[in-house]
Amino acid sequence: VLEGETPVFDFTLVDAHGREVHCQTRLSRLPAADRRLIRMTTTDISELKMLQEKVRRADKLAAVGALAAGVAHE
């Protein structure tokens, strides 16, 4: 991080109510003359993960539909 890289980590945590929360943490260097500072930003990406899963399901259904159409045509 101190050399300019910006690592990103995805993880899942469980809140106090037992719900899973998908998070992403990004580390970045902050400009400072005499100090070595790192900023850590954590973002809730649960909605993004949910939408990605919906897209995966839709792609699977489309593939099954295309296969079924090909079989029916034969």
Tab-separated table of C-alpha atoms in Angstrom:
chain	number	residue	atom	x	y	z
A	1	VAL	CA	0.000	0.000	0.000
A	2	LEU	CA	2.777	2.413	0.895
A	3	GLU	CA	4.296	1.876	-2.558
A	4	GLY	CA	1.066	2.929	-4.298
A	5	GLU	CA	-0.858	-0.330	-4.732
A	6	THR	CA	-4.546	-0.399	-3.795
A	7	PRO	CA	-5.466	-3.894	-2.559
A	8	VAL	CA	-9.140	-4.856	-2.388
A	9	PHE	CA	-10.555	-7.594	-0.144
A	10	ASP	CA	-14.085	-9.065	-0.284
A	11	PHE	CA	-15.449	-10.807	2.784
A	12	THR	CA	-18.705	-11.739	4.473
A	13	LEU	CA	-19.465	-10.833	8.056
A	14	VAL	CA	-22.385	-11.795	10.271
A	15	ASP	CA	-24.092	-8.931	12.103
A	16	ALA	CA	-25.558	-9.030	15.613
A	17	HIS	CA	-28.886	-10.338	14.217
A	18	GLY	CA	-27.231	-13.239	12.381
A	19	ARG	CA	-27.584	-11.686	8.905
A	20	GLU	CA	-24.746	-12.041	6.405
A	21	VAL	CA	-23.365	-8.751	5.096
A	22	HIS	CA	-21.092	-8.838	2.036
A	23	CYS	CA	-18.348	-6.233	2.371
A	24	GLN	CA	-15.429	-4.935	0.369
A	25	THR	CA	-12.397	-3.286	1.952
A	26	ARG	CA	-9.986	-1.121	-0.026
A	27	LEU	CA	-6.643	0.126	1.277
A	28	SER	CA	-4.978	3.231	-0.134
A	29	ARG	CA	-2.054	5.445	0.723
A	30	LEU	CA	-2.743	9.004	1.851
A	31	PRO	CA	-0.390	11.756	0.733
A	32	ALA	CA	1.543	13.179	3.676
A	33	ALA	CA	4.956	14.818	3.818
A	34	ASP	CA	6.392	13.262	6.975
A	35	ARG	CA	3.992	10.445	7.781
A	36	ARG	CA	3.109	7.062	6.338
A	37	LEU	CA	-0.701	7.022	6.363
A	38	ILE	CA	-3.062	4.342	5.042
A	39	ARG	CA	-6.801	4.767	4.586
A	40	MET	CA	-9.116	1.767	4.876
A	41	THR	CA	-12.570	2.025	3.288
A	42	THR	CA	-15.187	-0.670	3.879
A	43	THR	CA	-18.324	-0.775	1.706
A	44	ASP	CA	-21.465	-2.914	1.999
A	45	ILE	CA	-21.737	-4.708	-1.364
A	46	SER	CA	-24.656	-6.988	-0.442
A	47	GLU	CA	-26.941	-5.501	-3.100
A	48	LEU	CA	-24.238	-5.850	-5.763
A	49	LYS	CA	-23.730	-9.528	-4.848
A	50	MET	CA	-27.501	-10.111	-5.001
A	51	LEU	CA	-27.711	-8.539	-8.473
A	52	GLN	CA	-24.742	-10.578	-9.698
A	53	GLU	CA	-26.464	-13.759	-8.517
A	54	LYS	CA	-29.650	-12.768	-10.387
A	55	VAL	CA	-27.627	-12.267	-13.577
A	56	ARG	CA	-25.984	-15.684	-13.146
A	57	ARG	CA	-29.402	-17.324	-12.732
A	58	ALA	CA	-30.765	-15.525	-15.799
A	59	ASP	CA	-27.749	-16.673	-17.841
A	60	LYS	CA	-28.301	-20.272	-16.725
A	61	LEU	CA	-31.983	-20.111	-17.666
A	62	ALA	CA	-31.112	-18.637	-21.066
A	63	ALA	CA	-28.633	-21.459	-21.706
A	64	VAL	CA	-31.207	-24.106	-20.718
A	65	GLY	CA	-33.781	-22.412	-22.947
A	66	ALA	CA	-31.412	-22.413	-25.912
A	67	LEU	CA	-30.598	-26.085	-25.326
A	68	ALA	CA	-34.289	-26.989	-25.086
A	69	ALA	CA	-35.052	-25.058	-28.273
A	70	GLY	CA	-32.244	-26.887	-30.081
A	71	VAL	CA	-33.470	-30.285	-28.879
A	72	ALA	CA	-37.072	-29.454	-29.843
A	73	HIS	CA	-35.956	-28.331	-33.264
A	74	GLU	CA	-34.122	-31.622	-33.867
